[in-house]
Coordinates of C-alpha atoms and ligand atoms in Angstrom, one line a residue:
M244 CA 1.6 -17.5 57.1
T245 CA 0.0 -20.9 56.1
S246 CA 1.8 -22.2 52.7
T247 CA -0.8 -24.2 51.1
N248 CA 1.6 -27.2 51.0
E249 CA 1.7 -27.1 54.7
L250 CA -2.0 -27.7 54.3
S251 CA -1.6 -30.7 52.3
L252 CA -4.0 -30.1 49.3
S253 CA -4.3 -32.5 45.9
E254 CA -2.6 -30.5 43.2
T255 CA -5.7 -31.8 41.3
Y256 CA -8.8 -32.9 42.9
G257 CA -11.3 -34.8 39.5
A258 CA -14.7 -35.5 40.8
F259 CA -15.6 -37.1 44.0
I260 CA -17.5 -40.6 42.8
D261 CA -17.4 -44.3 44.3
N262 CA -15.6 -43.0 46.8
E263 CA -12.4 -42.2 45.0
F264 CA -11.2 -39.0 43.1
R265 CA -12.2 -39.4 39.2
P266 CA -8.8 -38.5 36.9
V267 CA -10.1 -35.7 35.7
A268 CA -11.1 -36.3 31.8
G269 CA -11.2 -33.1 30.4
Q270 CA -10.8 -28.8 31.3
T271 CA -9.5 -28.3 34.9
F272 CA -10.2 -24.6 36.2
P273 CA -7.5 -23.1 38.9
A274 CA -8.9 -22.5 42.7
K275 CA -7.6 -19.5 44.0
H276 CA -5.4 -17.6 46.5
A277 CA -7.8 -15.3 47.9
G278 CA -5.8 -12.7 49.4
T279 CA -3.0 -13.3 46.7
G280 CA -4.7 -14.8 43.4
E281 CA -2.3 -17.1 43.5
T282 CA -3.5 -20.6 42.3
V283 CA -3.5 -23.1 44.6
A284 CA -5.1 -26.1 43.6
Q285 CA -6.9 -27.3 39.8
L286 CA -10.1 -29.0 39.8
A287 CA -12.0 -30.6 37.0
R288 CA -14.9 -28.7 35.3
C289 CA -17.4 -31.6 35.3
G290 CA -19.3 -32.0 32.9
R291 CA -22.8 -34.0 31.7
T292 CA -20.5 -37.3 31.6
E293 CA -19.1 -36.9 35.5
I294 CA -22.3 -35.7 36.3
D295 CA -23.9 -39.3 35.4
A296 CA -21.3 -40.9 36.4
A297 CA -21.8 -39.5 39.9
V298 CA -26.1 -40.3 39.4
Q299 CA -25.3 -43.8 38.8
A300 CA -22.5 -44.7 41.6
A301 CA -25.5 -42.8 43.9
A302 CA -28.3 -44.5 41.9
K303 CA -26.2 -48.3 42.9
A304 CA -25.1 -46.8 46.2
A305 CA -28.9 -46.2 47.5
P306 CA -31.1 -49.5 47.9
A307 CA -28.0 -50.5 50.9
W308 CA -27.3 -46.8 52.2
R309 CA -31.0 -47.2 52.5
A310 CA -31.8 -50.2 54.3
R311 CA -29.3 -49.6 56.9
S312 CA -30.6 -48.8 59.8
A313 CA -31.0 -45.3 60.9
E314 CA -28.8 -46.2 63.9
E315 CA -26.0 -46.8 61.6
R316 CA -26.7 -44.0 59.4
A317 CA -26.4 -42.5 62.2
E318 CA -23.1 -43.3 63.8
L319 CA -21.1 -42.8 60.5
L320 CA -22.8 -39.0 60.7
L321 CA -20.8 -38.9 64.2
K322 CA -17.7 -40.2 62.9
L323 CA -17.0 -37.4 60.1
A324 CA -18.4 -35.4 63.1
A325 CA -14.9 -36.0 64.9
V326 CA -12.8 -36.3 62.0
I327 CA -13.4 -32.5 61.1
E328 CA -13.3 -31.9 64.6
A329 CA -9.8 -33.0 64.5
D330 CA -8.7 -31.4 61.4
T331 CA -10.5 -28.4 61.9
D332 CA -8.1 -26.1 62.2
R333 CA -6.5 -26.9 58.6
L334 CA -9.5 -27.3 56.8
A335 CA -10.3 -23.6 58.1
R336 CA -7.0 -23.0 56.4
I337 CA -8.4 -24.6 53.7
D338 CA -11.2 -21.6 53.7
S339 CA -10.2 -18.5 54.3
I340 CA -7.0 -19.1 51.5
D341 CA -10.1 -20.5 49.3
I342 CA -12.6 -17.1 50.7
G343 CA -10.6 -14.9 51.8
R344 CA -12.1 -14.9 55.3
R345 CA -10.7 -14.7 58.7
L346 CA -9.7 -18.0 60.3
F347 CA -12.1 -17.0 62.8
E348 CA -15.0 -17.2 61.2
T349 CA -13.8 -20.5 58.9
T350 CA -12.7 -22.3 61.9
L351 CA -16.7 -20.9 63.8
D352 CA -18.1 -22.4 60.1
H353 CA -16.4 -25.7 60.2
R354 CA -17.8 -26.0 64.6
F355 CA -21.5 -25.2 63.5
A356 CA -21.1 -28.2 60.5
I357 CA -19.5 -30.2 62.5
S358 CA -23.0 -29.7 65.3
Q359 CA -25.2 -30.4 62.0
Y360 CA -23.8 -33.0 61.1
R361 CA -24.1 -34.2 65.3
Y362 CA -28.0 -33.1 65.3
F363 CA -28.7 -34.6 62.0
A364 CA -27.6 -38.4 63.5
A365 CA -29.5 -37.7 66.5
A366 CA -32.7 -36.9 64.3
A367 CA -32.5 -39.8 62.0
I368 CA -32.8 -41.8 65.6
T369 CA -35.6 -40.1 66.4
H370 CA -37.6 -39.6 62.5
E371 CA -41.1 -41.3 63.0
G372 CA -43.7 -41.3 61.2
F373 CA -47.3 -42.2 62.0
G374 CA -49.4 -44.7 62.5
R375 CA -53.1 -45.7 64.0
A376 CA -55.3 -47.9 64.8
I377 CA -58.3 -48.0 61.8
P378 CA -61.3 -50.2 61.6
N379 CA -59.8 -53.7 61.1
G380 CA -57.0 -52.8 60.9
Y381 CA -53.8 -50.8 61.3
L382 CA -52.7 -47.5 59.5
V383 CA -48.7 -46.5 59.4
A384 CA -47.4 -43.7 57.2
K385 CA -44.0 -44.0 57.1
R386 CA -41.3 -42.5 55.9
E387 CA -39.1 -43.1 53.1
P388 CA -36.2 -41.4 51.1
Y389 CA -36.6 -40.9 47.4
G390 CA -32.9 -41.7 46.5
V391 CA -30.7 -39.3 44.9
C392 CA -31.1 -35.9 45.8
G393 CA -28.4 -33.4 43.5
L394 CA -27.4 -30.3 45.6
I395 CA -25.7 -28.0 45.0
I396 CA -24.3 -24.8 47.3
P397 CA -22.9 -21.9 47.3
W398 CA -19.5 -20.3 48.4
N399 CA -19.9 -17.9 51.0
V400 CA -19.9 -20.5 53.4
P401 CA -18.5 -23.2 52.5
A402 CA -18.3 -25.9 55.1
I403 CA -21.4 -25.4 56.9
M404 CA -23.1 -24.9 53.0
A405 CA -22.0 -28.9 52.7
A406 CA -22.9 -30.3 56.0
F407 CA -27.0 -28.0 55.7
K408 CA -27.4 -30.3 52.7
I409 CA -25.7 -33.7 52.9
A410 CA -26.1 -34.1 56.7
P411 CA -29.7 -34.5 56.5
A412 CA -30.4 -35.9 53.2
V413 CA -28.0 -38.8 54.1
A414 CA -29.0 -38.8 57.7
A415 CA -32.7 -39.3 56.7
G416 CA -31.6 -43.0 54.3
N417 CA -30.6 -40.6 50.3
T418 CA -27.4 -40.9 48.5
V419 CA -26.5 -37.3 47.0
V420 CA -24.3 -35.7 44.1
L421 CA -22.9 -32.4 45.7
K422 CA -21.7 -30.1 43.6
P423 CA -20.0 -27.4 45.7
D424 CA -19.5 -22.9 43.9
E425 CA -16.6 -22.7 41.4
N426 CA -15.3 -20.4 44.2
A427 CA -15.6 -22.7 46.7
S428 CA -14.8 -26.1 46.4
L429 CA -11.8 -27.4 48.4
S430 CA -12.9 -27.6 51.4
T431 CA -15.3 -30.1 50.1
M432 CA -12.8 -31.8 48.1
E433 CA -10.9 -31.9 51.3
L434 CA -14.4 -33.1 52.5
C435 CA -14.1 -36.0 50.5
K436 CA -11.2 -37.4 52.0
H437 CA -12.4 -38.3 55.1
I438 CA -16.0 -39.5 53.4
A439 CA -13.9 -42.1 51.8
R440 CA -12.5 -43.9 55.2
I441 CA -15.6 -43.6 56.8
F442 CA -19.3 -43.3 54.3
P443 CA -19.6 -46.7 51.7
P444 CA -18.7 -46.2 48.1
G445 CA -21.5 -44.1 46.8
V446 CA -23.5 -42.8 49.3
I447 CA -21.5 -38.9 49.0
N448 CA -19.7 -37.8 45.7
V449 CA -19.2 -34.9 44.4
V450 CA -18.4 -32.9 41.1
P451 CA -16.8 -29.7 41.6
G452 CA -17.6 -27.5 38.1
F453 CA -19.9 -24.4 36.9
G454 CA -23.3 -23.3 37.7
E455 CA -24.3 -23.8 33.8
E456 CA -22.6 -27.0 32.9
A457 CA -22.8 -29.8 35.9
G458 CA -24.7 -27.6 38.4
A459 CA -27.3 -27.4 34.9
A460 CA -27.0 -30.9 34.0
L461 CA -27.1 -32.1 37.3
T462 CA -30.9 -30.3 38.1
A463 CA -31.2 -32.1 34.6
H464 CA -30.5 -35.4 35.3
P465 CA -33.0 -38.2 35.0
G466 CA -32.2 -40.4 38.3
V467 CA -31.9 -37.2 40.6
A468 CA -35.2 -37.4 42.5
K469 CA -35.0 -34.4 44.9
L470 CA -33.1 -30.9 44.6
A471 CA -32.3 -28.5 46.9
F472 CA -29.9 -25.7 46.7
T473 CA -28.9 -22.7 48.3
G474 CA -28.3 -19.5 46.9
S475 CA -29.1 -16.8 44.6
S476 CA -33.5 -16.5 43.8
E477 CA -32.3 -15.3 40.3
V478 CA -30.9 -19.0 39.9
G479 CA -32.9 -20.7 42.6
R480 CA -35.5 -19.6 40.1
I481 CA -33.5 -22.2 37.2
I482 CA -33.5 -24.8 40.3
S483 CA -37.0 -24.3 40.9
Q484 CA -37.9 -24.5 36.9
A485 CA -35.7 -27.2 36.7
G486 CA -37.7 -28.9 39.4
A487 CA -41.2 -28.6 37.6
E488 CA -40.0 -29.5 34.0
R489 CA -38.7 -33.3 35.9
L490 CA -41.9 -32.5 38.7
V491 CA -39.2 -33.7 41.3
P492 CA -39.6 -32.3 45.0
V493 CA -37.1 -29.1 45.7
S494 CA -35.9 -27.4 48.2
L495 CA -33.9 -23.8 48.6
E496 CA -32.5 -20.9 50.6
L497 CA -32.1 -17.7 48.7
G498 CA -31.2 -14.4 49.5
G499 CA -31.7 -11.9 52.1
K500 CA -32.1 -7.5 52.5
S501 CA -32.9 -8.6 56.5
P502 CA -34.4 -6.1 58.1
N503 CA -32.6 -5.2 61.5
I504 CA -34.3 -3.1 63.7
V505 CA -33.9 -0.3 66.5
F506 CA -35.7 0.8 69.2
P507 CA -35.7 3.3 70.9
D508 CA -35.7 1.4 74.6
I509 CA -32.6 -0.4 74.3
E510 CA -30.5 -0.4 77.3
D511 CA -27.0 -0.9 76.0
I512 CA -26.8 1.3 73.0
D513 CA -22.9 0.2 72.5
A514 CA -24.0 -3.3 72.8
V515 CA -26.7 -3.2 69.6
V516 CA -24.8 -0.9 67.9
D517 CA -21.9 -3.7 67.8
N518 CA -24.1 -6.1 67.3
A519 CA -26.0 -4.1 64.2
M520 CA -22.3 -3.7 62.8
F521 CA -21.4 -8.0 63.3
A522 CA -24.7 -8.9 61.6
T523 CA -24.1 -6.6 58.4
M524 CA -20.0 -7.0 58.3
Y525 CA -19.7 -10.9 59.2
C526 CA -18.5 -12.8 56.3
N527 CA -17.2 -9.1 54.9
G528 CA -21.0 -9.4 54.9
Q529 CA -21.4 -12.0 52.3
S530 CA -24.0 -13.8 54.3
C531 CA -27.4 -14.3 52.8
L532 CA -28.7 -14.0 56.7
A533 CA -27.5 -9.9 57.1
G534 CA -29.3 -7.1 59.3
T535 CA -28.0 -5.1 55.4
R536 CA -31.3 -2.6 56.6
L537 CA -30.8 -1.4 59.6
F538 CA -33.5 1.3 60.9
V539 CA -33.2 2.8 64.0
H540 CA -35.2 5.9 65.8
D541 CA -35.6 9.1 65.7
A542 CA -34.9 9.3 69.5
I543 CA -31.8 7.5 69.2
Y544 CA -30.4 8.2 66.2
D545 CA -28.0 10.7 66.6
D546 CA -26.0 9.7 69.2
F547 CA -26.6 5.7 67.4
M548 CA -24.9 6.7 64.3
E549 CA -22.1 8.5 66.0
R550 CA -21.0 5.9 68.2
L551 CA -22.2 3.4 64.6
V552 CA -19.4 5.3 62.2
A553 CA -16.7 5.1 65.0
G554 CA -16.9 1.6 65.8
M555 CA -17.0 0.7 61.8
R556 CA -13.5 3.0 61.6
R557 CA -12.2 0.6 64.5
V558 CA -12.6 -2.0 62.2
K559 CA -9.6 -3.9 61.0
V560 CA -9.0 -4.8 57.3
G561 CA -6.5 -7.4 57.6
P562 CA -5.4 -10.7 55.5
A563 CA -7.5 -13.8 56.0
L564 CA -4.9 -15.5 58.5
A565 CA -3.7 -12.6 60.2
T566 CA -5.2 -13.5 64.0
D567 CA -5.9 -9.4 64.7
T568 CA -8.0 -8.8 61.0
I569 CA -11.4 -8.3 61.9
M570 CA -12.7 -7.9 58.4
S571 CA -11.3 -9.3 55.5
S572 CA -11.2 -10.0 51.6
L573 CA -14.1 -10.8 49.3
V574 CA -14.3 -14.1 47.9
S575 CA -13.4 -12.8 44.2
A576 CA -12.5 -9.6 42.0
E577 CA -15.9 -10.3 40.5
Q578 CA -17.9 -10.0 43.7
G579 CA -15.5 -6.9 44.7
E580 CA -16.3 -5.5 41.6
R581 CA -19.5 -6.1 42.4
V582 CA -19.8 -4.9 45.3
L583 CA -18.0 -0.8 44.7
K584 CA -20.7 -0.8 41.7
Y585 CA -23.1 -0.9 44.2
I586 CA -21.2 1.5 46.9
D587 CA -21.6 3.6 43.4
I588 CA -24.4 3.4 42.5
G589 CA -25.4 4.5 46.1
I590 CA -24.3 7.7 45.9
S591 CA -25.4 8.0 42.9
E592 CA -29.1 7.9 43.7
G593 CA -28.2 10.4 47.1
A594 CA -27.8 8.4 49.4
R595 CA -25.1 10.3 53.1
L596 CA -21.5 7.5 52.7
M597 CA -21.0 8.0 56.3
V598 CA -17.7 6.0 56.8
G599 CA -16.1 3.5 54.5
G600 CA -16.6 3.0 50.6
K601 CA -13.6 2.3 49.5
R602 CA -11.4 -0.8 48.0
V603 CA -8.1 -1.3 50.0
S604 CA -4.8 -2.6 49.3
V605 CA -3.3 -4.8 51.6
E606 CA -0.2 -5.8 51.2
G607 CA 1.3 -9.3 50.5
N608 CA -2.0 -9.5 49.4
E609 CA -2.7 -7.4 46.2
A610 CA -4.6 -9.2 44.9
G611 CA -7.7 -9.9 47.1
Y612 CA -10.5 -7.2 47.1
F613 CA -10.3 -5.6 50.8
I614 CA -13.4 -3.0 50.7
E615 CA -13.5 -1.1 53.4
P616 CA -16.6 -1.9 55.7
T617 CA -19.6 0.9 54.3
V618 CA -22.7 3.0 55.8
F619 CA -24.8 4.9 54.4
E620 CA -28.0 6.2 55.3
A621 CA -30.7 6.0 53.1
T622 CA -34.2 5.4 51.6
N623 CA -35.7 2.1 51.8
S624 CA -36.7 2.0 48.1
M625 CA -33.0 3.4 47.2
R626 CA -31.7 0.1 45.3
I627 CA -28.6 -0.5 47.8
A628 CA -32.0 -1.1 50.2
Q629 CA -33.5 -3.5 48.4
E630 CA -31.6 -5.7 46.1
E631 CA -28.5 -8.4 48.0
I632 CA -25.4 -6.6 47.3
F633 CA -23.2 -9.7 49.4
G634 CA -20.9 -7.4 50.9
P635 CA -19.8 -5.3 53.8
V636 CA -22.6 -2.2 53.0
L637 CA -25.5 -1.6 55.5
S638 CA -28.5 1.6 54.5
V639 CA -29.3 2.6 58.1
M640 CA -33.2 4.0 57.7
R641 CA -33.7 6.8 60.1
W642 CA -37.5 6.0 61.9
S643 CA -40.4 7.3 64.1
D644 CA -44.3 5.9 63.0
Y645 CA -44.2 2.2 64.1
D646 CA -46.4 1.2 61.2
Q647 CA -44.9 2.7 58.2
M648 CA -41.7 1.2 59.5
I649 CA -42.9 -1.7 59.7
A650 CA -43.8 -1.8 56.2
E651 CA -40.5 -0.6 55.0
A652 CA -39.0 -3.3 56.5
N653 CA -41.8 -5.9 55.6
G654 CA -40.5 -3.8 52.0
V655 CA -38.9 -6.4 50.3
R656 CA -39.0 -9.1 47.9
Y657 CA -36.9 -11.1 50.1
G658 CA -37.8 -12.5 53.9
L659 CA -35.3 -14.1 54.8
A660 CA -34.9 -13.4 58.5
A661 CA -35.0 -9.8 60.8
G662 CA -33.2 -9.0 63.6
L663 CA -34.6 -6.9 66.4
Y664 CA -33.3 -4.9 70.0
T665 CA -36.4 -3.8 72.5
S666 CA -35.9 -3.6 76.2
N667 CA -40.5 -4.8 76.3
L668 CA -40.9 -7.8 75.4
R669 CA -44.5 -7.5 74.5
N670 CA -43.3 -5.3 71.9
A671 CA -40.8 -7.6 70.3
W672 CA -43.6 -9.9 70.7
E673 CA -45.8 -7.9 68.4
T674 CA -43.0 -6.7 66.1
A675 CA -41.6 -9.9 65.7
D676 CA -44.8 -11.5 64.5
R677 CA -45.3 -8.6 62.2
L678 CA -42.1 -9.1 60.5
Q679 CA -42.4 -11.0 56.6
A680 CA -39.4 -13.4 57.6
G681 CA -38.3 -17.0 57.9
S682 CA -35.6 -16.5 61.4
V683 CA -36.1 -13.2 63.7
W684 CA -33.8 -12.4 66.6
I685 CA -34.7 -11.0 69.3
N686 CA -31.9 -8.3 71.1
Q687 CA -29.4 -11.1 69.3
Y688 CA -28.6 -11.1 65.8
F689 CA -28.0 -14.2 64.1
N690 CA -29.3 -16.1 66.8
L691 CA -29.4 -19.6 65.2
A692 CA -29.3 -22.8 67.7
S693 CA -29.4 -26.4 65.8
G694 CA -32.9 -27.5 65.7
S695 CA -34.1 -23.6 64.8
P696 CA -35.7 -23.9 61.4
F697 CA -33.8 -21.7 59.2
G698 CA -35.8 -20.8 56.0
G699 CA -37.5 -18.0 54.3
F700 CA -40.6 -16.2 53.2
K701 CA -41.6 -14.6 50.4
E702 CA -38.4 -14.7 47.8
S703 CA -36.3 -15.8 50.3
G704 CA -36.8 -19.3 50.0
I705 CA -39.1 -22.8 50.2
G706 CA -38.2 -25.2 53.0
S707 CA -36.5 -25.6 56.1
E708 CA -33.4 -26.7 57.0
Y709 CA -31.1 -26.7 59.7
C710 CA -33.8 -28.8 61.9
H711 CA -36.1 -32.0 62.0
E712 CA -38.5 -30.3 60.2
T713 CA -35.8 -30.6 57.1
L714 CA -35.7 -34.2 57.7
N715 CA -39.5 -35.0 56.1
M716 CA -37.9 -32.4 53.1
Y717 CA -35.8 -35.9 52.2
T718 CA -38.3 -38.1 52.6
H719 CA -42.1 -38.6 51.3
L720 CA -45.0 -39.9 53.2
K721 CA -46.2 -43.4 52.0
A722 CA -49.2 -45.1 53.3
I723 CA -49.3 -48.9 54.5
T724 CA -52.8 -49.8 55.2
V725 CA -53.6 -53.4 56.9
Q726 CA -56.9 -54.9 56.8
T727 CA -57.0 -58.1 60.0
K728 CA -59.0 -59.8 56.4
V729 CA -60.1 -60.0 53.2
M730 CA -63.5 -58.3 52.9
E731 CA -65.9 -60.3 52.5
P732 CA -68.1 -59.9 49.1
W733 CA -70.0 -56.6 48.9
F734 CA -68.5 -55.1 45.5
A735 CA -70.5 -57.9 42.8
P736 CA -71.4 -60.4 45.4
K737 CA -72.5 -63.5 44.7
P738 CA -76.3 -63.2 44.1
Ligands
ADP1053 P1 -24.7 -17.2 44.4 O1 -24.4 -15.4 44.3 O2 -23.5 -17.2 45.8 O3 -23.1 -16.9 44.0 P2 -25.0 -18.5 42.9 O4 -26.3 -18.4 43.1 O5 -24.5 -17.5 41.0 O6 -24.7 -17.9 44.2 O7 -24.4 -19.9 42.4 C1 -25.0 -20.4 44.5 C2 -24.2 -22.1 43.1 O8 -25.6 -22.4 42.1 C3 -23.3 -22.2 42.6 O9 -23.1 -24.0 43.1 C4 -23.8 -22.1 40.6 O10 -22.0 -23.1 40.2 C5 -24.6 -23.3 41.3 N1 -25.3 -22.4 39.8 C6 -25.6 -21.8 39.2 N2 -25.8 -21.7 37.5 C7 -26.5 -22.2 37.8 C8 -27.6 -23.4 36.9 N3 -28.0 -21.7 36.1 N4 -27.5 -24.4 37.3 C9 -27.5 -24.9 38.4 N5 -26.3 -24.3 39.2 C10 -25.9 -23.2 39.4

């Protein structure tokens, strides 16, 4: 097991402003090992003063950063990608300790993050406005950065979230103030050490702290020209209101309760069972994208469920850093209690518990909330099928009427993602068309490739990340029209 001092963590992290960690002026809060509960570092509990200093630093850095060519900005993003690549092992361990997810997953997170910095380096260079000839002149529509962006991210995949926000914002020529989640700040604070060696001071600033303090101060700051948020739909609404108050643009990536649909013509039941398990249990179920509502066709239901339950029983629940672990602990006791409460709700509303449902004790990690992969046979109207649980809980529904199944698949307030499995291309395409979701994955869940727009329909969000279009969210269009000469007097010509 990795001891935390092998990870070169600092004892205390102040706010990262102008490429240095500022001494902590006020209170701190602990970053805890998700499995053991041990405190591994202290983080500055930033408030209005630190946010103000960070926004001012970002505002000061903005004109020079914006004036750099896209090629120069891209080069620095590529450098950052390279140092994260070289440091992935350590950063992934830090995340595993901080949030409890197994090392295999947190390593993939960092690879994913690296791909984002690279993708947006390339995208920056190829991000173009447009132009066209007009009578006696020319129209140029050019894209300009907003200035200072306020970025707020959640705890489930911190490396990916930091990259999702920082990469497009700075690629587009903005400077940023990022607030990581209070449950998952460590790898982002460590990322700052790399940032300090690569980027000019003030371009990327990071302020740890709590949502209602640091987060609220950031969203309300008059120097912030654009807000981007990933997290719950409840907080998304608050961020949106803060944006409305000051009339600044807000992009939101919010919750999900995604359907995953199994048709009776699938060729390999075991493969689909495995994919459905992965869809819902990856990240220990703490993913906004998770396919948490599984619709299985009546004709194969019994066979499918038998294999699904057997598969869930094979899942090894263990410590985050053990190599044979498939699922590990949830991020915090609070989240663990929330998930257990939902399991109780499922039972009390009459859902049939097929497997799991209990907290598991893992030796040496007794403080961690390890919860068995849990499967309910449910109906779509139940709370466990309607509300985002953010834990390893799957609701399965049997279906036979196609139109009714589609209505139920769409019958939630969210619309982030959807999966479907069929051998029939026409069926796949027509079903994808009917699903109200920002991403539809056919025959493989979580099929995210760099450049595929990622964003939610309905209450799952506003805007698309992860793609070229994202740069448009971080820039506004300016139209410049040129006439070759001033027109002859015509408005009030001399007599
Ligand atoms: P999750 O459900 O994934 O924990 P939350 O929506 O609660 O997500 O939090 C996501 C991020 O939003 C975190 O960084 C959190 O600190 C921040 N946050 C929470 N409340 C507020 C708020 N009122 N204003 C700004 N940020 C907030």
